[in-house]
Amino acid sequence: MNTKKSSLFKKILKVSGISFLILLIVIVSLPFLFKNKIIQKVKDTINENLNAKVDFGQFDLSIISTFPDFKFSIEKVSVVGIKEFEKDTLAYIGSLGLNINLKSVLSGGPYKVNDIEIKDAKIHAIVLTDGKANWDIAKSSDTAKKSTDTTKVTAFKLQLKRFKIENAQIVYDDYQGKMFSDIKNLNYDLSGDFTQDVFDLNQNITIDALTYKMGGIAYLSNAKIKAKANMSADMPKMKFTFKENEFNINEFIINLDGYAAMPNDSDIVMDLKTSTNKNSFKSILSLIPAVYKKDFAGLQASGSVKFASDAKGTYNNHSYPSFNVELIVDNGKFQYPALPKSVNNVYVDLKINSPTSKLNDMVVNLNRLHIEMAGNPIDMKAVVKTPMTDVNFDAYVKGKIDLSSVKEFIPLEKGDELNGIIKADIEMAGKMSDVDKKQYDKFKAKGVVEINKMKYKTTSLPYETFINTMILNFTTQFVELKDFNATMGKSDFSAKGKIDNFLQYTFKNETLKGEFNFSSKLIDLNELTASTTTTAANTPTASSSSTMAVIDVPGNIDFTLSSTIDKILYQNMDITNLKGEITVREKRVTMHNISMNTLGGKLTMDGYYDTKNIKKPSVAFNFKVENFDIQKTFTTFNTVQKLAPIAQYAKGLFTATLDNFNVELNDKMEPDLNKVNARGVIKTNDIVVSGFEPFNKLADALKLSNLKTLNLQNLNLSYFIKDGRINFEPFVTKVNQISTNISGSTGLDQTIDYKWKMEVPKSMFGNQANSALNNLLQQANNAAGTNIQMGDKINVNVLFDGTVTKPTIKTGLKEELKNTTQEVKEQVTQVIVDKAKEEADKILKDAQDQVDKIKAEAQNLANQTKDEGYKSAADLENKGANVLEKMANKKLAEKLRKETDSKSQKIVDEANTRCDKIMQDARAKADEKLNKK
């Protein structure tokens, strides 16, 4: 036992001891006068010291009939986890009884317990993938609530004579270690005088059915266990010597001799040997579930068997005892009396030798395995060395079996049928290091496994399984799935591809990689899942987490499937033309560019399903649906039923997106919508909603009966999901030809919170309402001295509250009528302001037009003046009979150009000055016009 396991064992004992001590202290104190208070005090005290919820039913005490001892019993004790284990009942005890020496309690210990009896216990132990265990419930000293009692508690000591368990059910589910065990109807009787330092310890154990799986392989399946384990216990030395013991696994019997000692917290010292004098070949066969489960008593068997094992040395974190295991079967044979054929010539020669404290020195030698089943021979041989560092092996398997002959030597269940041919011829030899280095020339791997026309039919499944062809070709580099063609009921499956890293996966538990092309014409998931049942731990006080219902994705698989599926039937959905890529990697199934047709439209998606935390698997997706039928969508998806209940009353088609949908699932594979954060867009051309209660209330409030059936046109709305509500950002649509701005949200609790801004045509209201509006308008015009007419539409605000089934409606129609006068005044004022602004804008525009004209004329004149002056200067430069005259004319030309530039610029400047004055005057007139109005 390593230090971690030893510490955990001590922690469990400590927790049990503390809890037991608290129970004793409180029970002894005035049990008859304050029973109800005692019960509550015990519950509170235990719950303060444990990270779990502890509860129990009635308890009883008896002193007179058992004096000087007292008898204590308690019923229906339950321990339920918290946080990730909040739905798991760790332990449930139907009844717990103790017979305790009264004097030892009153004197403060050591407590002398004559016997402890536990009946109808149910335990469900779980280890998550991160290593967290649901039984690690003891609070640390700094988090446990301190008692207000300052009395010093003495060290806990216990002397026990007998411990008994009746009808216990135990499930151990280790997701990290990939181990699972199920113990049904465990009965255990332990007796011994623990008050002595050295005494005889007697144990009797029976288990009706024990199942043990590791890595997905069932090593025991509903095996019957019976054990008589008597030993001499030396408590000061913690040494236990076995004597007169016998362990039965079905019909297989093992005797154990030697001792095991725990001199300290980290070491287990042992010298153990097994003997199997009572065993025969038939008893070995009882370990095979298919052989043992039916008509085993009448089985005729012959052949010699030798089984021996021993272990000697110290077990701790860094050391193992040396050990040997030997199994020899010579000329084995068995036959059921009612069947025509037998299994003959069974030879097994298996030796496992680990001579040192290091497991790497272990050698596994299967020198021979030969078996002939109704004339079908199978041969196997294997040698494995250095298993911990560099696996070195040499193995082969060769055989053929006609499955139709199985019924001739193994009794099948009524209605079961098995046919087909399986052939295998595989050879492998070499070191794993050569494979890792891709030095394939140093490694030998070749062979083939073929399955042809395999048919399996059983009454436990509503469909037949038929493997028409499966061919696996083994090479040093990969395993080729050359062909796979199978049907399961109505469903068909075809695949081709290859598997890499097969040897590393087999011997080093590394990731198995593969790439496949997968296709199917039909997958009927309704048929394939019809017989699937999930059972959780049988715990009567709390609903189990039902982790069996969650589909666990293997962590050491890396597969890529390019898939094409013509049709999938799932619940009430018909899915067609599914295409895309699916990868299985690191406990996650990821979907790339998946497209399919369903619910009358098309769905495309990307996303994943992740089981790194098997207690809370998660999904993340991006969806796009095109032309989905609203009614079909509502009846198919419960998520739509919760977040969009209006869909139940709507008819039409819609297109939508859903982005970043990321959420954890519960044990029923249902999303926790309260934790969803996602966004999307919904578009529709034309939908009709009828019978929706909020719209019925709206119609009644506005006295417009036609609003009970709404026609919504050209929807294009954005939404987001947060905190359990679907929220719609403001959008405009036509509601029965009424332009409406809508915003708001719907919750998972069916509460609604919406605001509608409607522009309702006056014509939709009755004559009475229109007459009132016209009178108010006339009064406003008279007061303002205007003659403005009200438009054809009335603005109405509508607030929806309450729930989908019991909505409340508030409208702004009455307030709208009261405020009409003020609105008309505001309209008149706005008209006047608009007119003044129009006049001011005209003044500025006319001035700007005048300025633009003046500037254009000035620029033209300036350009003309410049052109004429520059031409005269050029003519002057060309005159002159000699060099001196030409030089003089050039200077005169330059002077003329400068004068021309100055004259041209003066024309522009004078025009700008004039324009500035014009604009200044115009702005003054415009401001005067606006201020006056």
PDB file of C-alpha atoms in Angstrom, residues 156-363:
ATOM      1  CA  PHE A 156     -10.277   8.002  20.577  1.00  0.00           C
ATOM      2  CA  LYS A 157      -9.740   4.321  21.388  1.00  0.00           C
ATOM      3  CA  LEU A 158     -11.919   1.405  20.360  1.00  0.00           C
ATOM      4  CA  GLN A 159     -12.019  -2.262  21.291  1.00  0.00           C
ATOM      5  CA  LEU A 160     -14.136  -4.397  18.972  1.00  0.00           C
ATOM      6  CA  LYS A 161     -15.115  -8.060  19.207  1.00  0.00           C
ATOM      7  CA  ARG A 162     -17.354  -8.557  16.182  1.00  0.00           C
ATOM      8  CA  PHE A 163     -18.261  -6.718  12.993  1.00  0.00           C
ATOM      9  CA  LYS A 164     -20.994  -7.927  10.631  1.00  0.00           C
ATOM     10  CA  ILE A 165     -22.379  -6.755   7.282  1.00  0.00           C
ATOM     11  CA  GLU A 166     -25.533  -8.161   5.740  1.00  0.00           C
ATOM     12  CA  ASN A 167     -26.803  -7.654   2.194  1.00  0.00           C
ATOM     13  CA  ALA A 168     -24.467  -4.853   1.098  1.00  0.00           C
ATOM     14  CA  GLN A 169     -24.347  -3.494  -2.444  1.00  0.00           C
ATOM     15  CA  ILE A 170     -21.125  -1.734  -3.459  1.00  0.00           C
ATOM     16  CA  VAL A 171     -20.264   0.010  -6.717  1.00  0.00           C
ATOM     17  CA  TYR A 172     -16.772   1.380  -7.367  1.00  0.00           C
ATOM     18  CA  ASP A 173     -16.481   3.581 -10.456  1.00  0.00           C
ATOM     19  CA  ASP A 174     -12.977   4.914 -11.116  1.00  0.00           C
ATOM     20  CA  TYR A 175     -12.939   7.075 -14.243  1.00  0.00           C
ATOM     21  CA  GLN A 176      -9.308   8.037 -13.758  1.00  0.00           C
ATOM     22  CA  GLY A 177      -8.031   4.475 -13.388  1.00  0.00           C
ATOM     23  CA  LYS A 178     -10.635   3.110 -15.823  1.00  0.00           C
ATOM     24  CA  MET A 179     -11.774   0.560 -13.256  1.00  0.00           C
ATOM     25  CA  PHE A 180     -15.277  -0.528 -12.373  1.00  0.00           C
ATOM     26  CA  SER A 181     -16.527  -3.078  -9.884  1.00  0.00           C
ATOM     27  CA  ASP A 182     -20.009  -4.043  -8.817  1.00  0.00           C
ATOM     28  CA  ILE A 183     -20.537  -6.146  -5.692  1.00  0.00           C
ATOM     29  CA  LYS A 184     -24.018  -7.513  -5.108  1.00  0.00           C
ATOM     30  CA  ASN A 185     -25.263  -8.973  -1.830  1.00  0.00           C
ATOM     31  CA  LEU A 186     -22.049  -8.847   0.196  1.00  0.00           C
ATOM     32  CA  ASN A 187     -22.186 -10.609   3.555  1.00  0.00           C
ATOM     33  CA  TYR A 188     -19.220 -10.236   5.879  1.00  0.00           C
ATOM     34  CA  ASP A 189     -18.647 -11.578   9.380  1.00  0.00           C
ATOM     35  CA  LEU A 190     -15.557 -10.509  11.316  1.00  0.00           C
ATOM     36  CA  SER A 191     -14.889 -11.713  14.868  1.00  0.00           C
ATOM     37  CA  GLY A 192     -11.977 -11.494  17.234  1.00  0.00           C
ATOM     38  CA  ASP A 193     -11.028 -10.208  20.626  1.00  0.00           C
ATOM     39  CA  PHE A 194      -9.546  -6.856  19.694  1.00  0.00           C
ATOM     40  CA  THR A 195      -8.980  -6.134  23.373  1.00  0.00           C
ATOM     41  CA  GLN A 196      -5.965  -8.459  23.164  1.00  0.00           C
ATOM     42  CA  ASP A 197      -2.634  -7.675  21.532  1.00  0.00           C
ATOM     43  CA  VAL A 198      -2.435 -11.106  19.922  1.00  0.00           C
ATOM     44  CA  PHE A 199      -5.614 -12.957  18.986  1.00  0.00           C
ATOM     45  CA  ASP A 200      -7.296 -15.040  16.322  1.00  0.00           C
ATOM     46  CA  LEU A 201      -9.195 -13.105  13.702  1.00  0.00           C
ATOM     47  CA  ASN A 202     -11.929 -14.980  11.839  1.00  0.00           C
ATOM     48  CA  GLN A 203     -13.560 -13.698   8.644  1.00  0.00           C
ATOM     49  CA  ASN A 204     -16.304 -15.146   6.459  1.00  0.00           C
ATOM     50  CA  ILE A 205     -17.265 -13.466   3.200  1.00  0.00           C
ATOM     51  CA  THR A 206     -19.878 -14.252   0.559  1.00  0.00           C
ATOM     52  CA  ILE A 207     -20.721 -12.271  -2.561  1.00  0.00           C
ATOM     53  CA  ASP A 208     -23.547 -13.330  -4.834  1.00  0.00           C
ATOM     54  CA  ALA A 209     -22.179 -11.523  -7.896  1.00  0.00           C
ATOM     55  CA  LEU A 210     -18.886  -9.689  -8.456  1.00  0.00           C
ATOM     56  CA  THR A 211     -18.136  -7.850 -11.692  1.00  0.00           C
ATOM     57  CA  TYR A 212     -14.746  -6.256 -12.257  1.00  0.00           C
ATOM     58  CA  LYS A 213     -13.694  -4.334 -15.352  1.00  0.00           C
ATOM     59  CA  MET A 214     -10.491  -2.508 -16.187  1.00  0.00           C
ATOM     60  CA  GLY A 215      -9.765  -0.638 -19.376  1.00  0.00           C
ATOM     61  CA  GLY A 216     -13.109  -1.775 -20.757  1.00  0.00           C
ATOM     62  CA  ILE A 217     -12.224  -5.470 -20.288  1.00  0.00           C
ATOM     63  CA  ALA A 218     -14.380  -7.573 -17.931  1.00  0.00           C
ATOM     64  CA  TYR A 219     -12.041  -9.794 -15.911  1.00  0.00           C
ATOM     65  CA  LEU A 220     -14.885 -11.069 -13.729  1.00  0.00           C
ATOM     66  CA  SER A 221     -18.559 -11.092 -14.634  1.00  0.00           C
ATOM     67  CA  ASN A 222     -21.151 -11.871 -11.942  1.00  0.00           C
ATOM     68  CA  ALA A 223     -18.707 -14.202 -10.230  1.00  0.00           C
ATOM     69  CA  LYS A 224     -19.757 -15.845  -6.961  1.00  0.00           C
ATOM     70  CA  ILE A 225     -17.284 -15.279  -4.150  1.00  0.00           C
ATOM     71  CA  LYS A 226     -16.933 -17.241  -0.945  1.00  0.00           C
ATOM     72  CA  ALA A 227     -14.052 -16.858   1.477  1.00  0.00           C
ATOM     73  CA  LYS A 228     -13.075 -18.185   4.871  1.00  0.00           C
ATOM     74  CA  ALA A 229     -10.080 -16.134   5.971  1.00  0.00           C
ATOM     75  CA  ASN A 230      -8.830 -17.052   9.435  1.00  0.00           C
ATOM     76  CA  MET A 231      -5.629 -15.499  10.636  1.00  0.00           C
ATOM     77  CA  SER A 232      -3.553 -14.785  13.689  1.00  0.00           C
ATOM     78  CA  ALA A 233      -3.373 -11.051  14.399  1.00  0.00           C
ATOM     79  CA  ASP A 234      -0.390  -9.497  16.163  1.00  0.00           C
ATOM     80  CA  MET A 235      -1.642  -5.923  16.634  1.00  0.00           C
ATOM     81  CA  PRO A 236       1.538  -4.348  18.121  1.00  0.00           C
ATOM     82  CA  LYS A 237       3.496  -5.558  15.094  1.00  0.00           C
ATOM     83  CA  MET A 238       0.517  -5.206  12.700  1.00  0.00           C
ATOM     84  CA  LYS A 239       1.290  -8.697  11.439  1.00  0.00           C
ATOM     85  CA  PHE A 240      -1.385 -11.063  10.147  1.00  0.00           C
ATOM     86  CA  THR A 241      -0.635 -14.741   9.591  1.00  0.00           C
ATOM     87  CA  PHE A 242      -3.056 -16.721   7.440  1.00  0.00           C
ATOM     88  CA  LYS A 243      -4.251 -20.151   8.522  1.00  0.00           C
ATOM     89  CA  GLU A 244      -7.115 -22.447   7.584  1.00  0.00           C
ATOM     90  CA  ASN A 245      -8.349 -20.146   4.832  1.00  0.00           C
ATOM     91  CA  GLU A 246     -10.031 -20.787   1.557  1.00  0.00           C
ATOM     92  CA  PHE A 247     -11.115 -18.442  -1.234  1.00  0.00           C
ATOM     93  CA  ASN A 248     -13.689 -19.515  -3.831  1.00  0.00           C
ATOM     94  CA  ILE A 249     -14.250 -17.725  -7.149  1.00  0.00           C
ATOM     95  CA  ASN A 250     -17.179 -19.618  -8.628  1.00  0.00           C
ATOM     96  CA  GLU A 251     -15.800 -23.195  -8.530  1.00  0.00           C
ATOM     97  CA  PHE A 252     -12.144 -22.156  -8.425  1.00  0.00           C
ATOM     98  CA  ILE A 253     -10.597 -22.594  -4.958  1.00  0.00           C
ATOM     99  CA  ILE A 254      -7.427 -20.954  -3.673  1.00  0.00           C
ATOM    100  CA  ASN A 255      -5.729 -21.574  -0.329  1.00  0.00           C
ATOM    101  CA  LEU A 256      -3.454 -18.873   0.994  1.00  0.00           C
ATOM    102  CA  ASP A 257      -0.578 -19.410   3.405  1.00  0.00           C
ATOM    103  CA  GLY A 258       1.955 -17.027   4.889  1.00  0.00           C
ATOM    104  CA  TYR A 259       1.756 -13.584   6.420  1.00  0.00           C
ATOM    105  CA  ALA A 260       1.422  -9.872   5.665  1.00  0.00           C
ATOM    106  CA  ALA A 261       2.647  -7.142   7.990  1.00  0.00           C
ATOM    107  CA  MET A 262       2.450  -3.338   8.064  1.00  0.00           C
ATOM    108  CA  PRO A 263       5.391  -2.229  10.226  1.00  0.00           C
ATOM    109  CA  ASN A 264       4.923   1.428   9.227  1.00  0.00           C
ATOM    110  CA  ASP A 265       2.679   3.691   7.207  1.00  0.00           C
ATOM    111  CA  SER A 266       4.373   3.081   3.860  1.00  0.00           C
ATOM    112  CA  ASP A 267       5.427  -0.590   3.791  1.00  0.00           C
ATOM    113  CA  ILE A 268       3.616  -3.884   3.485  1.00  0.00           C
ATOM    114  CA  VAL A 269       5.911  -6.832   4.118  1.00  0.00           C
ATOM    115  CA  MET A 270       4.667 -10.200   2.893  1.00  0.00           C
ATOM    116  CA  ASP A 271       5.550 -13.835   2.372  1.00  0.00           C
ATOM    117  CA  LEU A 272       2.517 -15.468   0.758  1.00  0.00           C
ATOM    118  CA  LYS A 273       1.894 -18.649  -1.182  1.00  0.00           C
ATOM    119  CA  THR A 274      -1.187 -20.079  -2.819  1.00  0.00           C
ATOM    120  CA  SER A 275      -2.119 -23.697  -3.285  1.00  0.00           C
ATOM    121  CA  THR A 276      -4.887 -25.223  -5.401  1.00  0.00           C
ATOM    122  CA  ASN A 277      -5.044 -28.871  -4.389  1.00  0.00           C
ATOM    123  CA  LYS A 278      -8.820 -29.083  -4.812  1.00  0.00           C
ATOM    124  CA  ASN A 279      -8.981 -27.618  -8.313  1.00  0.00           C
ATOM    125  CA  SER A 280      -9.639 -29.416 -11.562  1.00  0.00           C
ATOM    126  CA  PHE A 281      -9.927 -28.305 -15.163  1.00  0.00           C
ATOM    127  CA  LYS A 282     -13.642 -27.845 -14.589  1.00  0.00           C
ATOM    128  CA  SER A 283     -13.004 -25.389 -11.742  1.00  0.00           C
ATOM    129  CA  ILE A 284     -10.780 -23.307 -14.032  1.00  0.00           C
ATOM    130  CA  LEU A 285     -13.592 -23.234 -16.575  1.00  0.00           C
ATOM    131  CA  SER A 286     -15.933 -21.709 -13.988  1.00  0.00           C
ATOM    132  CA  LEU A 287     -13.979 -18.452 -14.333  1.00  0.00           C
ATOM    133  CA  ILE A 288     -15.186 -18.137 -17.938  1.00  0.00           C
ATOM    134  CA  PRO A 289     -18.625 -16.417 -17.819  1.00  0.00           C
ATOM    135  CA  ALA A 290     -19.915 -17.978 -21.047  1.00  0.00           C
ATOM    136  CA  VAL A 291     -19.120 -21.464 -19.733  1.00  0.00           C
ATOM    137  CA  TYR A 292     -20.257 -20.976 -16.156  1.00  0.00           C
ATOM    138  CA  LYS A 293     -23.530 -19.161 -16.582  1.00  0.00           C
ATOM    139  CA  LYS A 294     -25.608 -22.080 -17.842  1.00  0.00           C
ATOM    140  CA  ASP A 295     -25.803 -25.839 -17.147  1.00  0.00           C
ATOM    141  CA  PHE A 296     -22.380 -25.844 -15.494  1.00  0.00           C
ATOM    142  CA  ALA A 297     -23.284 -28.558 -13.002  1.00  0.00           C
ATOM    143  CA  GLY A 298     -23.725 -31.141 -15.774  1.00  0.00           C
ATOM    144  CA  LEU A 299     -20.512 -30.185 -17.560  1.00  0.00           C
ATOM    145  CA  GLN A 300     -18.161 -33.126 -18.172  1.00  0.00           C
ATOM    146  CA  ALA A 301     -14.486 -32.192 -18.032  1.00  0.00           C
ATOM    147  CA  SER A 302     -11.124 -33.885 -17.812  1.00  0.00           C
ATOM    148  CA  GLY A 303      -7.473 -32.923 -17.836  1.00  0.00           C
ATOM    149  CA  SER A 304      -4.846 -31.980 -15.275  1.00  0.00           C
ATOM    150  CA  VAL A 305      -4.417 -28.504 -13.834  1.00  0.00           C
ATOM    151  CA  LYS A 306      -1.640 -26.890 -11.865  1.00  0.00           C
ATOM    152  CA  PHE A 307      -1.883 -23.386 -10.450  1.00  0.00           C
ATOM    153  CA  ALA A 308       0.625 -21.904  -8.039  1.00  0.00           C
ATOM    154  CA  SER A 309       1.731 -18.427  -7.031  1.00  0.00           C
ATOM    155  CA  ASP A 310       3.871 -16.770  -4.392  1.00  0.00           C
ATOM    156  CA  ALA A 311       4.893 -13.260  -3.366  1.00  0.00           C
ATOM    157  CA  LYS A 312       7.736 -12.339  -1.045  1.00  0.00           C
ATOM    158  CA  GLY A 313       9.177  -8.959  -0.148  1.00  0.00           C
ATOM    159  CA  THR A 314       8.095  -5.374   0.529  1.00  0.00           C
ATOM    160  CA  TYR A 315       5.451  -3.359  -1.262  1.00  0.00           C
ATOM    161  CA  ASN A 316       5.610   0.452  -1.173  1.00  0.00           C
ATOM    162  CA  ASN A 317       5.867   3.432  -3.507  1.00  0.00           C
ATOM    163  CA  HIS A 318       9.122   2.309  -5.100  1.00  0.00           C
ATOM    164  CA  SER A 319       9.342  -1.411  -4.470  1.00  0.00           C
ATOM    165  CA  TYR A 320       7.385  -4.556  -5.260  1.00  0.00           C
ATOM    166  CA  PRO A 321       7.720  -8.021  -3.798  1.00  0.00           C
ATOM    167  CA  SER A 322       9.162 -10.708  -5.998  1.00  0.00           C
ATOM    168  CA  PHE A 323       6.486 -13.047  -7.262  1.00  0.00           C
ATOM    169  CA  ASN A 324       5.794 -16.063  -9.452  1.00  0.00           C
ATOM    170  CA  VAL A 325       2.604 -17.282 -11.130  1.00  0.00           C
ATOM    171  CA  GLU A 326       2.270 -20.610 -12.922  1.00  0.00           C
ATOM    172  CA  LEU A 327      -0.723 -22.084 -14.723  1.00  0.00           C
ATOM    173  CA  ILE A 328      -0.422 -25.445 -16.457  1.00  0.00           C
ATOM    174  CA  VAL A 329      -3.339 -27.169 -18.206  1.00  0.00           C
ATOM    175  CA  ASP A 330      -2.599 -30.515 -19.816  1.00  0.00           C
ATOM    176  CA  ASN A 331      -4.942 -32.286 -22.223  1.00  0.00           C
ATOM    177  CA  GLY A 332      -8.036 -30.420 -21.074  1.00  0.00           C
ATOM    178  CA  LYS A 333     -11.434 -31.323 -22.410  1.00  0.00           C
ATOM    179  CA  PHE A 334     -15.043 -30.420 -21.661  1.00  0.00           C
ATOM    180  CA  GLN A 335     -18.463 -31.165 -23.084  1.00  0.00           C
ATOM    181  CA  TYR A 336     -22.039 -30.418 -22.131  1.00  0.00           C
ATOM    182  CA  PRO A 337     -24.107 -33.611 -22.044  1.00  0.00           C
ATOM    183  CA  ALA A 338     -26.872 -32.169 -24.213  1.00  0.00           C
ATOM    184  CA  LEU A 339     -24.521 -30.897 -26.922  1.00  0.00           C
ATOM    185  CA  PRO A 340     -22.985 -32.954 -29.726  1.00  0.00           C
ATOM    186  CA  LYS A 341     -19.465 -31.567 -29.764  1.00  0.00           C
ATOM    187  CA  SER A 342     -16.725 -30.864 -27.267  1.00  0.00           C
ATOM    188  CA  VAL A 343     -13.753 -28.614 -26.682  1.00  0.00           C
ATOM    189  CA  ASN A 344     -10.622 -30.762 -26.848  1.00  0.00           C
ATOM    190  CA  ASN A 345      -6.863 -30.668 -26.530  1.00  0.00           C
ATOM    191  CA  VAL A 346      -6.673 -27.673 -24.243  1.00  0.00           C
ATOM    192  CA  TYR A 347      -3.054 -26.962 -23.351  1.00  0.00           C
ATOM    193  CA  VAL A 348      -1.878 -23.940 -21.378  1.00  0.00           C
ATOM    194  CA  ASP A 349       1.661 -23.294 -20.221  1.00  0.00           C
ATOM    195  CA  LEU A 350       1.841 -19.834 -18.594  1.00  0.00           C
ATOM    196  CA  LYS A 351       4.626 -18.645 -16.311  1.00  0.00           C
ATOM    197  CA  ILE A 352       5.070 -15.149 -14.873  1.00  0.00           C
ATOM    198  CA  ASN A 353       8.298 -14.544 -13.006  1.00  0.00           C
ATOM    199  CA  SER A 354       9.326 -11.300 -11.303  1.00  0.00           C
ATOM    200  CA  PRO A 355      12.529 -12.147  -9.388  1.00  0.00           C
ATOM    201  CA  THR A 356      13.376  -8.709  -7.964  1.00  0.00           C
ATOM    202  CA  SER A 357      11.711  -5.663  -6.445  1.00  0.00           C
ATOM    203  CA  LYS A 358      11.522  -4.029  -9.890  1.00  0.00           C
ATOM    204  CA  LEU A 359       8.633  -4.863 -12.179  1.00  0.00           C
ATOM    205  CA  ASN A 360      10.828  -4.241 -15.188  1.00  0.00           C
ATOM    206  CA  ASP A 361      12.592  -7.530 -14.437  1.00  0.00           C
ATOM    207  CA  MET A 362       9.330  -9.421 -14.840  1.00  0.00           C
ATOM    208  CA  VAL A 363       9.059 -11.979 -17.661  1.00  0.00           C
TER     209      VAL A 363
END
